Coordinates of C-alpha atoms in Angstrom, one line a residue:
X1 CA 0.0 0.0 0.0
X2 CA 0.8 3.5 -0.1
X3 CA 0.0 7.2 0.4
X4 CA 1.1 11.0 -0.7
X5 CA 0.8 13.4 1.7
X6 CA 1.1 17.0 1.7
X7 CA 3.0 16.7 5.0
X8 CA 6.0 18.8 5.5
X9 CA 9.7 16.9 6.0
X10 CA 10.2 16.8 9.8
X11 CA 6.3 17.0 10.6
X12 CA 4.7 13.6 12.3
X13 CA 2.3 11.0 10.1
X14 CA 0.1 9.7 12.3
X15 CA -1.1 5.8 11.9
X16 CA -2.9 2.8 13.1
X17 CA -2.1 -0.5 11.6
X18 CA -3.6 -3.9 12.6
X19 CA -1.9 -6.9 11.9
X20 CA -2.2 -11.2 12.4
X21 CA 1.9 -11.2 11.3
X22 CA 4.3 -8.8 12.8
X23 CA 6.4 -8.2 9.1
X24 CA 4.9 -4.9 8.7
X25 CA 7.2 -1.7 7.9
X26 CA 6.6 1.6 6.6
X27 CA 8.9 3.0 3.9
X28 CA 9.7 6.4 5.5
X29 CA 12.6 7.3 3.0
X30 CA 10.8 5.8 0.0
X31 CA 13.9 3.8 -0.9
X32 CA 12.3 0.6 -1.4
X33 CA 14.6 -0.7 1.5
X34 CA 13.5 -2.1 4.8
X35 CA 15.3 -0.5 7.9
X36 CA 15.0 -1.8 11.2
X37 CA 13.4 1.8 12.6
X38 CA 10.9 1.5 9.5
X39 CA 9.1 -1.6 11.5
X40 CA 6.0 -1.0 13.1
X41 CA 6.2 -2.6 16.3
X42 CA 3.3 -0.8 17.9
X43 CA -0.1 -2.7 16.4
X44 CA -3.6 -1.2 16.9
X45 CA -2.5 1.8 18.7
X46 CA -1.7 5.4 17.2
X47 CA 1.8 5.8 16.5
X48 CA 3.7 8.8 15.1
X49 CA 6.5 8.4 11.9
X50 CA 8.7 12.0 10.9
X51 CA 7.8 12.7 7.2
X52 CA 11.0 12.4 5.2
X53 CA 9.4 11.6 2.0
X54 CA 6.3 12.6 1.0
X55 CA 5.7 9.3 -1.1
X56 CA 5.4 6.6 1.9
X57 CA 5.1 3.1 1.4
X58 CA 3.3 0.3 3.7
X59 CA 4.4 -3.4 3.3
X60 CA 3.1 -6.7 5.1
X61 CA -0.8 -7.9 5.2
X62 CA -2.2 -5.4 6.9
X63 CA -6.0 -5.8 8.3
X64 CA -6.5 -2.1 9.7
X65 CA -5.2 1.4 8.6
X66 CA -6.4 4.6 9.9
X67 CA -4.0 6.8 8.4
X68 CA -7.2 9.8 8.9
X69 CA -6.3 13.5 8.9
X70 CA -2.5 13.1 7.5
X71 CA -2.9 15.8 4.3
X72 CA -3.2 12.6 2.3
X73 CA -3.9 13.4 -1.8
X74 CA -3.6 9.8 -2.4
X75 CA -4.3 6.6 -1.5
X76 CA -3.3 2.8 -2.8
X77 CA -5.1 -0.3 -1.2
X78 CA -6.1 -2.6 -3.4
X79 CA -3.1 -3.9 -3.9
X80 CA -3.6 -5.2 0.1
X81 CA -6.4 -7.7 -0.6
X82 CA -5.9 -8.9 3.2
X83 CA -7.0 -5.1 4.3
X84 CA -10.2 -5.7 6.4
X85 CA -10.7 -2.0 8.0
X86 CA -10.1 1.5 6.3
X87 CA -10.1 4.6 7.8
X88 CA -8.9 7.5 5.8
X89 CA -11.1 10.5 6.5
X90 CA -9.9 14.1 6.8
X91 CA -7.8 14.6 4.1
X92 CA -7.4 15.0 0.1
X93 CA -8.4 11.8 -1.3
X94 CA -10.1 12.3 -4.9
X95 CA -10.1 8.7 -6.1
X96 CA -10.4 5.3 -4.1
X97 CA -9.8 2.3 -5.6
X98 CA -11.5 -0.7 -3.7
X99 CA -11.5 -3.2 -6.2
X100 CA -9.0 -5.6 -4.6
X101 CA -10.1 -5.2 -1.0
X102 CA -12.2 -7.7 -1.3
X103 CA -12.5 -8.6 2.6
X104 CA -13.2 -4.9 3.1
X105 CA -15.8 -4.9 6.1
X106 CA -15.4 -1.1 7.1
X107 CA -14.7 2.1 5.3
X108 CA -14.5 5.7 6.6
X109 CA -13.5 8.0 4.2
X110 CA -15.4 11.0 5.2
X111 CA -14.3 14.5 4.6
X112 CA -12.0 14.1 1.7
X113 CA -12.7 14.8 -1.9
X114 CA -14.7 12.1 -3.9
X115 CA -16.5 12.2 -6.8
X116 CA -17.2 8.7 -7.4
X117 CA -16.9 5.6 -5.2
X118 CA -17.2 2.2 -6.3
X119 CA -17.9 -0.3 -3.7
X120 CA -19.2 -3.6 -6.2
X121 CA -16.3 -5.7 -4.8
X122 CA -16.9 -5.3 -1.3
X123 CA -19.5 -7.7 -0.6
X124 CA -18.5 -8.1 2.8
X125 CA -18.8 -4.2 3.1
X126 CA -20.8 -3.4 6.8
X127 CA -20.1 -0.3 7.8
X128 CA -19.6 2.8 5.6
X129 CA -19.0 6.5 6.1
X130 CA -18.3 8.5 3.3
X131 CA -19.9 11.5 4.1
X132 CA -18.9 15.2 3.0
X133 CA -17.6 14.4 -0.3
X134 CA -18.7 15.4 -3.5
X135 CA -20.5 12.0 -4.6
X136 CA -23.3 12.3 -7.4
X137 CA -24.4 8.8 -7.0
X138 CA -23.7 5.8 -4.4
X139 CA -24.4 2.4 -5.4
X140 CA -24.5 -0.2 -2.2
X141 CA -26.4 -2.7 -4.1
X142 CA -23.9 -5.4 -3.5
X143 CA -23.3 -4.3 -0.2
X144 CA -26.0 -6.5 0.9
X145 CA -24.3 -7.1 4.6
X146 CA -24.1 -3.4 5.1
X147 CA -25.7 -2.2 8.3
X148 CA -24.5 1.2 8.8
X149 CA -24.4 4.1 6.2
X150 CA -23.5 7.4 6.3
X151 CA -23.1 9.3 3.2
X152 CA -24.4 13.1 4.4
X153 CA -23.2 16.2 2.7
X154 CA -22.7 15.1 -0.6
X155 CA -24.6 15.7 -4.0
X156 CA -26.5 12.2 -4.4
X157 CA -29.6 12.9 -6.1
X158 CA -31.0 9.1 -6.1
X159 CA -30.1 6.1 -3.4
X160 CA -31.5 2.9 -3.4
X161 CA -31.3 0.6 -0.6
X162 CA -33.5 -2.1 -1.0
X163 CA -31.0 -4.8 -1.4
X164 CA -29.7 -3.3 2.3
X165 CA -32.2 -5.5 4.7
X166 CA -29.5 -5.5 7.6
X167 CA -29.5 -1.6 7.8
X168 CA -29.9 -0.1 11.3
X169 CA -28.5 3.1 10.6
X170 CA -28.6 5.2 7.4
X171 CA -27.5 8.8 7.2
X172 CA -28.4 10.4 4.0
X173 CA -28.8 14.2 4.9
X174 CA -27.7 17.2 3.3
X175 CA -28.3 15.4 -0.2
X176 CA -30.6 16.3 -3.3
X177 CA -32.9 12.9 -3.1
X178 CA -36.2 13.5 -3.9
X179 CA -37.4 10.1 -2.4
X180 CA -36.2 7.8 -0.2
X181 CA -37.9 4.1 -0.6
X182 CA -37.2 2.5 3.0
X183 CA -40.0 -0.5 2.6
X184 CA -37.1 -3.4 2.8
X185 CA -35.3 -1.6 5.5
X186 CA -37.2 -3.1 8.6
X187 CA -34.0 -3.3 11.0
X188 CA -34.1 0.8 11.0
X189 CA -33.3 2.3 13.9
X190 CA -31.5 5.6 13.4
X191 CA -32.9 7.4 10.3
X192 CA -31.1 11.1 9.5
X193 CA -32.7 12.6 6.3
X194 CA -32.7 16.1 6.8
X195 CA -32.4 18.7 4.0
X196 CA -33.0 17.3 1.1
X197 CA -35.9 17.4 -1.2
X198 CA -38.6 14.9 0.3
X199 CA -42.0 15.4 -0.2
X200 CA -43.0 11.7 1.1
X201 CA -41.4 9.2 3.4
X202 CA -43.4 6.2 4.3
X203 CA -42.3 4.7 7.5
X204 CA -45.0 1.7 7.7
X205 CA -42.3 -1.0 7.1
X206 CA -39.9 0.7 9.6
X207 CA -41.2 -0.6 13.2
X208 CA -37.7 -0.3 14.7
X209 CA -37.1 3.1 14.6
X210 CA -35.9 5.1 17.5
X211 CA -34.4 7.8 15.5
X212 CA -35.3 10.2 13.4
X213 CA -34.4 13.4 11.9
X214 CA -36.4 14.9 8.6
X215 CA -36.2 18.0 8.6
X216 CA -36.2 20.8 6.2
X217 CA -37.3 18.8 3.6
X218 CA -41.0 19.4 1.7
X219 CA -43.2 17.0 3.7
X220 CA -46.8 17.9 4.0
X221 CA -47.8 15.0 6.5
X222 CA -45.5 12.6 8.5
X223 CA -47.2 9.4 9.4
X224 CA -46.1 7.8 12.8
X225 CA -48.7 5.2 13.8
X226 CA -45.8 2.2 12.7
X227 CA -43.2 3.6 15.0
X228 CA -44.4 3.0 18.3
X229 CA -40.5 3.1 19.8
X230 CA -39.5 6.7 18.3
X231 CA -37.9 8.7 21.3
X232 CA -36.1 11.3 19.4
X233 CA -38.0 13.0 16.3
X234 CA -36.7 16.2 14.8
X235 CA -39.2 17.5 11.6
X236 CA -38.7 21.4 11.8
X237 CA -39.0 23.7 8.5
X238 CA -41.5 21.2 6.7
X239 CA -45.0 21.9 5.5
X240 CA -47.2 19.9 8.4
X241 CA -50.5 21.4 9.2
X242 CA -50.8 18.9 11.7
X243 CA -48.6 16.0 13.7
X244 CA -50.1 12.9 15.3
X245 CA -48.0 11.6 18.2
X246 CA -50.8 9.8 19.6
X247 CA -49.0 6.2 18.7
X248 CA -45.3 7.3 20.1
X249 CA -45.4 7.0 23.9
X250 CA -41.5 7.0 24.4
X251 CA -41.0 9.8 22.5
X252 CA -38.7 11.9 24.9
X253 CA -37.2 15.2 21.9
X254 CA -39.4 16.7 19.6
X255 CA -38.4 19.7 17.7
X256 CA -41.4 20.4 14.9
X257 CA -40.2 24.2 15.1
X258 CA -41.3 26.3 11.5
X259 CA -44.5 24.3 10.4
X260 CA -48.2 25.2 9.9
X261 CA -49.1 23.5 12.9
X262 CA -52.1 24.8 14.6
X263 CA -52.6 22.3 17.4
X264 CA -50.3 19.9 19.0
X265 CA -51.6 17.4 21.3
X266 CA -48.7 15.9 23.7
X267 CA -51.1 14.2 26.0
X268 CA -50.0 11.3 25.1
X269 CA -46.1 11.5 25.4
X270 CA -45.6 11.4 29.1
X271 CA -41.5 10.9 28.7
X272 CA -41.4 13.8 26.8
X273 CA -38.1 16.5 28.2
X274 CA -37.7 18.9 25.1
X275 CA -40.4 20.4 22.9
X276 CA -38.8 23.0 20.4
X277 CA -42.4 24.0 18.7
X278 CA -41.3 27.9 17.8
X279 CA -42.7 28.9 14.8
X280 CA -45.6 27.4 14.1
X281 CA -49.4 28.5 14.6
X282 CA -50.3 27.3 17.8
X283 CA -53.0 28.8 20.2
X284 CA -52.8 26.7 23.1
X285 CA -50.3 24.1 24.6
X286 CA -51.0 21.8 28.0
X287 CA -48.4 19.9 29.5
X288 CA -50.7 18.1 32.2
X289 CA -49.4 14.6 30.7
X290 CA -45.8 16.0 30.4
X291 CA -44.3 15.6 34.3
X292 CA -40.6 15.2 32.8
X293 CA -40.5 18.5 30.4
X294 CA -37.4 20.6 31.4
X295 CA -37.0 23.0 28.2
X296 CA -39.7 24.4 26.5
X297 CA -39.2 26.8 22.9
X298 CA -42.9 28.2 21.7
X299 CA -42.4 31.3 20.4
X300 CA -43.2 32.9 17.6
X301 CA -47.0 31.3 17.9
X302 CA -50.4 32.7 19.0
X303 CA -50.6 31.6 22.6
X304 CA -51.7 34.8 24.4
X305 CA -54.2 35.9 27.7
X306 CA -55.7 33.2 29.0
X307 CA -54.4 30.6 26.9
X308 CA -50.4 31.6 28.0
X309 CA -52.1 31.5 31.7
X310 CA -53.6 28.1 31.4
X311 CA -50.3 26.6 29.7
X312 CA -47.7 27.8 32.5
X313 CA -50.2 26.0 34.7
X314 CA -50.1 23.1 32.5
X315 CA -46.1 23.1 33.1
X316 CA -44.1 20.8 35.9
X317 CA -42.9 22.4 39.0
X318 CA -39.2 21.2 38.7
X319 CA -37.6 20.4 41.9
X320 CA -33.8 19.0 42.3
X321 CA -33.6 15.1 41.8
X322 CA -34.6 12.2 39.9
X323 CA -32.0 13.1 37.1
X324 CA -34.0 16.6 36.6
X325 CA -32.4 19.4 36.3
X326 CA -33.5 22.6 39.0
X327 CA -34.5 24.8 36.6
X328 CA -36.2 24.7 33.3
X329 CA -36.1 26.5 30.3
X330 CA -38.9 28.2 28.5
X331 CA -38.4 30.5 25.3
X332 CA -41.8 31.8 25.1
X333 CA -41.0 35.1 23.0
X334 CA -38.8 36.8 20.2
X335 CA -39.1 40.3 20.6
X336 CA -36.8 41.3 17.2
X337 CA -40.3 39.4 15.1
X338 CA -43.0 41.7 14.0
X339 CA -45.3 39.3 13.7
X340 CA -44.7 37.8 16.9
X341 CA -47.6 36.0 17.5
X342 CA -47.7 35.2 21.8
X343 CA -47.9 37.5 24.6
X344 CA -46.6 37.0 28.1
X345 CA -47.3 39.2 30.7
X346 CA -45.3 40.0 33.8
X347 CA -47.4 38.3 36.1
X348 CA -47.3 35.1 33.5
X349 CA -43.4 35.4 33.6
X350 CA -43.8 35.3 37.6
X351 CA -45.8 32.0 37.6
X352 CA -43.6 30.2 35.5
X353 CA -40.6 31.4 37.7
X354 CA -42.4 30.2 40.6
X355 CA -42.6 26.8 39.2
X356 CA -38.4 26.9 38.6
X357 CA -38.4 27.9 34.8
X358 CA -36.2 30.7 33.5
X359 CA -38.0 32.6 31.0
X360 CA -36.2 33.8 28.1
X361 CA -36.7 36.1 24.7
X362 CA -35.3 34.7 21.9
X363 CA -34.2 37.9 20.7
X364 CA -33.4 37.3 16.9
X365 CA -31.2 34.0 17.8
X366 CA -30.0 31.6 20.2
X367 CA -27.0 33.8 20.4
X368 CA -28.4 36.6 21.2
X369 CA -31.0 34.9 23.7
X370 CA -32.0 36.5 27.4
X371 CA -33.7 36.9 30.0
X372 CA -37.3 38.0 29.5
X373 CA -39.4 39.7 32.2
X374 CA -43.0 39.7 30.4
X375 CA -44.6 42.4 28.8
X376 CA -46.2 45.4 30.6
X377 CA -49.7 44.7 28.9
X378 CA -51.7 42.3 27.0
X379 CA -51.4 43.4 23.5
X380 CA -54.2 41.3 22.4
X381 CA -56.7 43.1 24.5
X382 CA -56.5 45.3 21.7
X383 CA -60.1 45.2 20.5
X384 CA -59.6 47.1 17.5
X385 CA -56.7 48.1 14.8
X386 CA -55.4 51.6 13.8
X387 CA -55.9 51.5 10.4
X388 CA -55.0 54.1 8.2
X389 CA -54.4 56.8 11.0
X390 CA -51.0 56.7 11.3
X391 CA -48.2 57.2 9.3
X392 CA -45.3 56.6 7.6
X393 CA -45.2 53.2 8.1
X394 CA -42.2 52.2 9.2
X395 CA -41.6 55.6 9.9
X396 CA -37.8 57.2 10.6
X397 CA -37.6 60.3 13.1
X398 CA -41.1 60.8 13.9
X399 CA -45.2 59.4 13.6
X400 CA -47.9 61.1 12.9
X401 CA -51.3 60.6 14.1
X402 CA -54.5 61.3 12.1
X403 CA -56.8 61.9 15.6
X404 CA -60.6 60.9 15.2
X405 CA -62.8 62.9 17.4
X406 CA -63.4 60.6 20.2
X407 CA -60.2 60.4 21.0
X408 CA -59.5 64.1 21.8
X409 CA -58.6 63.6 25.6
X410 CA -57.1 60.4 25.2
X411 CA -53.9 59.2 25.9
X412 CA -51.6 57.7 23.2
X413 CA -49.4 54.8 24.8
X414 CA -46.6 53.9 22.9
X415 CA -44.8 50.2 23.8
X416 CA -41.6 48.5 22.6
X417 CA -41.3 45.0 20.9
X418 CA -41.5 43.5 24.4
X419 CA -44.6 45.1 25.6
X420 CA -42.6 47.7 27.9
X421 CA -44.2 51.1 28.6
X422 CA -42.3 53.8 26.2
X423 CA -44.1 57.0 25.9
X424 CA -47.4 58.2 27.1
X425 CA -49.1 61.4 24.9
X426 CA -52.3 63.4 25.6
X427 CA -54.6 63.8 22.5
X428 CA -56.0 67.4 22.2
X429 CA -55.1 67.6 18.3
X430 CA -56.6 66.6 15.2
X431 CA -53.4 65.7 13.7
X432 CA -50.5 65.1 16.3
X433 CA -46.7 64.0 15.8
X434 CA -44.8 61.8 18.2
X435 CA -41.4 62.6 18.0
X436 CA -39.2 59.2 17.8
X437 CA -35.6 60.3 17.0
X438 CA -34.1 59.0 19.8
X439 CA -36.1 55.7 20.2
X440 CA -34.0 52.7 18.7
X441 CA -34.8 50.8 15.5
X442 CA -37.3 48.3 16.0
X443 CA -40.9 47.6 16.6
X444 CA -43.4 49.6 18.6
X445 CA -46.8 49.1 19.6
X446 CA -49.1 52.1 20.0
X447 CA -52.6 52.0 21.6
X448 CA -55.3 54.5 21.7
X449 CA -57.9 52.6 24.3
X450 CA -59.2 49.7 22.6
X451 CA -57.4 50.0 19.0
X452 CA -53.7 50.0 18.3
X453 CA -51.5 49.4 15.8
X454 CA -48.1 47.9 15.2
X455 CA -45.6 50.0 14.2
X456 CA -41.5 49.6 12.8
X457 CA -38.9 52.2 13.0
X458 CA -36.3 51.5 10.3
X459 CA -32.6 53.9 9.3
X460 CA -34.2 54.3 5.9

């Protein structure tokens, strides 16, 4: 066997070599001569070799190389038909030839540079990562033995895997597949499909799976009722109006964040510990069923008044012990969103305290994510909008508002993104200007008794 790295002379190759005979020795000097220093005489462990050539040659039957991360360019194996495990990931690699690695069981050549990979002669083939390349296509179907594969990040367009039946694991995200047929895959446990272009995936021959992450793909409907031992499901930026979880009981991580969902019944997940359901439509949430829940993300929804009352109820007291965690976590807001959807009021943000949950305002991202003390006033009391008195819209420096006649007398209450008392302004105009130059860009909320209106000041 042998390799070209990109290795400076002096610098350290790192390798693992398995064995049965003890013959084997690496050509450091490439001059096709064996030198008592050039034996390996530490198998299966990592072992470091000075670069003196950049051309390095391996000799003996070896079983198991991990020559990973070494600035490789590349690679010769076949001419090691003995080789049994291959781990080369982490370098330059941009051809692999397999075809005389016949007892192959193992392959990891993630995060190189491939644009094809032929795999026909390794029958015996079982476990396979060759993830982040820039594969079009992946044929595995002679690699009937094969129970892991991982082949994420890559450009595959179409993967068949019906002549897999052994499969427990099979990674395909971050592809272009437009289907995914799974119906001879009934050993599936761990299914990662995420980001490709799926606007189906039928699970009903898939009874095994524990796993499973589909997002951002184009799925209008997700059918669980065959997967009664799912625990972890992940199916956020899809097009669900609705999601049954009726049939998963150990279900215990769901993220269904950026959806269409307008309900969401948990009642029937009892081991449930993370819900991430931002983003959706949702108008009410109860957690009565839900004694486990430590982290809760619901913002950007339409849970407001009595509705955000009744779910902080709904929500566990968390207390030290039993593997829980004292304090929970529960993003209920994102001030930076217009269109922010809930409302939670101080004396809402106070109950959930009470119960041991920090309460947090996603602010824009997780990055930018803190504490949130609840707004001032319910929003949605708001009986009535503001249309078409006042202007510009978003406006700069300063408002203007068109003042109808019963309002001469009233007072003009003007509140940030958060629901946090701004500015206060008696009415006893017909036309009257609020002056906003030194507010910060944003969105406002102004009320005139029971109307208001929603208002953005922008630099332009």
């Amino acid at each position: 066997m042998s390799l070209t790295t990109g290795l400076t002379t002096g610098s350290m190759l790192k390798l693992m070599i398995e064995a049965q005979e003890a013959d084997i020795w690496i050509d450091l000097n490439n001059d096709g001569i064996y030198q008592e220093e050039e034996a390996v005489v530490s198998m299966g462990v990592d072992a470091f070799y000075p670069v003196e050539t950049q051309q390095i040659s391996i000799y003996g039957k070896v079983k198991y190389l991990r020559c990973s991360n070494n600035s490789i360019s590349s690679l010769t194996v076949s001419t090691n038909p003995e080789l049994e495990k291959l781990s080369c990931g982490i370098n330059q690699i941009k051809a692999l030839d397999l075809s005389g690695c016949k007892n192959l069981k193992m392959l990891y050549c993630a995060l190189n540079q491939l644009e094809s990979l032929d795999l026909t002669a390794n029958t015996l083939l079982d476990d396979l990562d060759c993830s982040h390349n820039q594969l079009e296509a992946l044929d595995v179907s002679k690699n009937t033995v094969l129970t892991s594969l991982l082949c994420s990040s890559n450009l595959i367009s179409h993967l068949l895997v019906h002549n897999n039946p052994e499969l427990t694991v099979l990674a395909c995200d971050v592809n272009e597949l437009t289907a995914l047929d799974l119906t001879q895959n009934k050993k599936l446990i761990r299914l990662n499909c995420y980001s490709n272009a799926l606007t189906s995936l039928d699970l009903s021959q898939n009874q095994q799976i524990k796993y499973l992450s589909c997002s951002n793909n184009g799925l209008s409907a997700l059918d669980l009722k065959t997967v009664p031992l799912l625990s972890y499901l992940t199916c956020d930026a899809n097009d669900f109006e609705e999601l049954d979880l009726s049939h998963c009981p150990l279900i215990t991580y769901l993220s269904c964040a950026q959806n269409y969902l307008m309900t969401l019944d948990l009642s029937q997940n009892p081991l449930l510990e993370k819900v991430f359901c931002n983003t959706n439509r949702l108008t009410s949430l109860d957690f009565g069923n839900n004694p486990k829940i430590t982290e809760l993300w619901c913002f950007e929804n339409q849970i407001r008044n009595e509705a955000m009352g009744q779910m902080i109820e709904s929500m566990p007291l968390l207390q030290a012990g039993n593997n829980q965690p004292f304090y929970g976590d529960f993003v209920v807001i994102n001030t930076t969103n217009p269109e922010e959807g809930n409302i939670c009021d101080k004396n809402q943000v106070s109950a959930a305290k009470a119960k041991n949950w920090k309460v947090y305002d996603f602010n824009g991202s997780q990055l930018a994510m803190h504490p949130y003390e609840g707004s001032e006033v319910s929003l949605s009391d708001i009986a009535h909008p503001l249309a078409g008195r006042v202007y510009p819209t978003p406006f700069k420096d300063s408002f203007v508002i068109v003042v109808a006649d019963e309002w001469i007398g009233k007072t003009a209450i003007l509140y940030n993104a958060a629901g946090n008392l701004v500015s206060r302004h008696e009415l006893h105009e017909p036309v009257y200007r609020i002056d906003a130059s030194t507010l910060p860009v944003g969105h406002y909320f102004l009320q005139i008794g029971t109307q208001g209106v929603k208002l953005t000041k922008s630099n332009d």
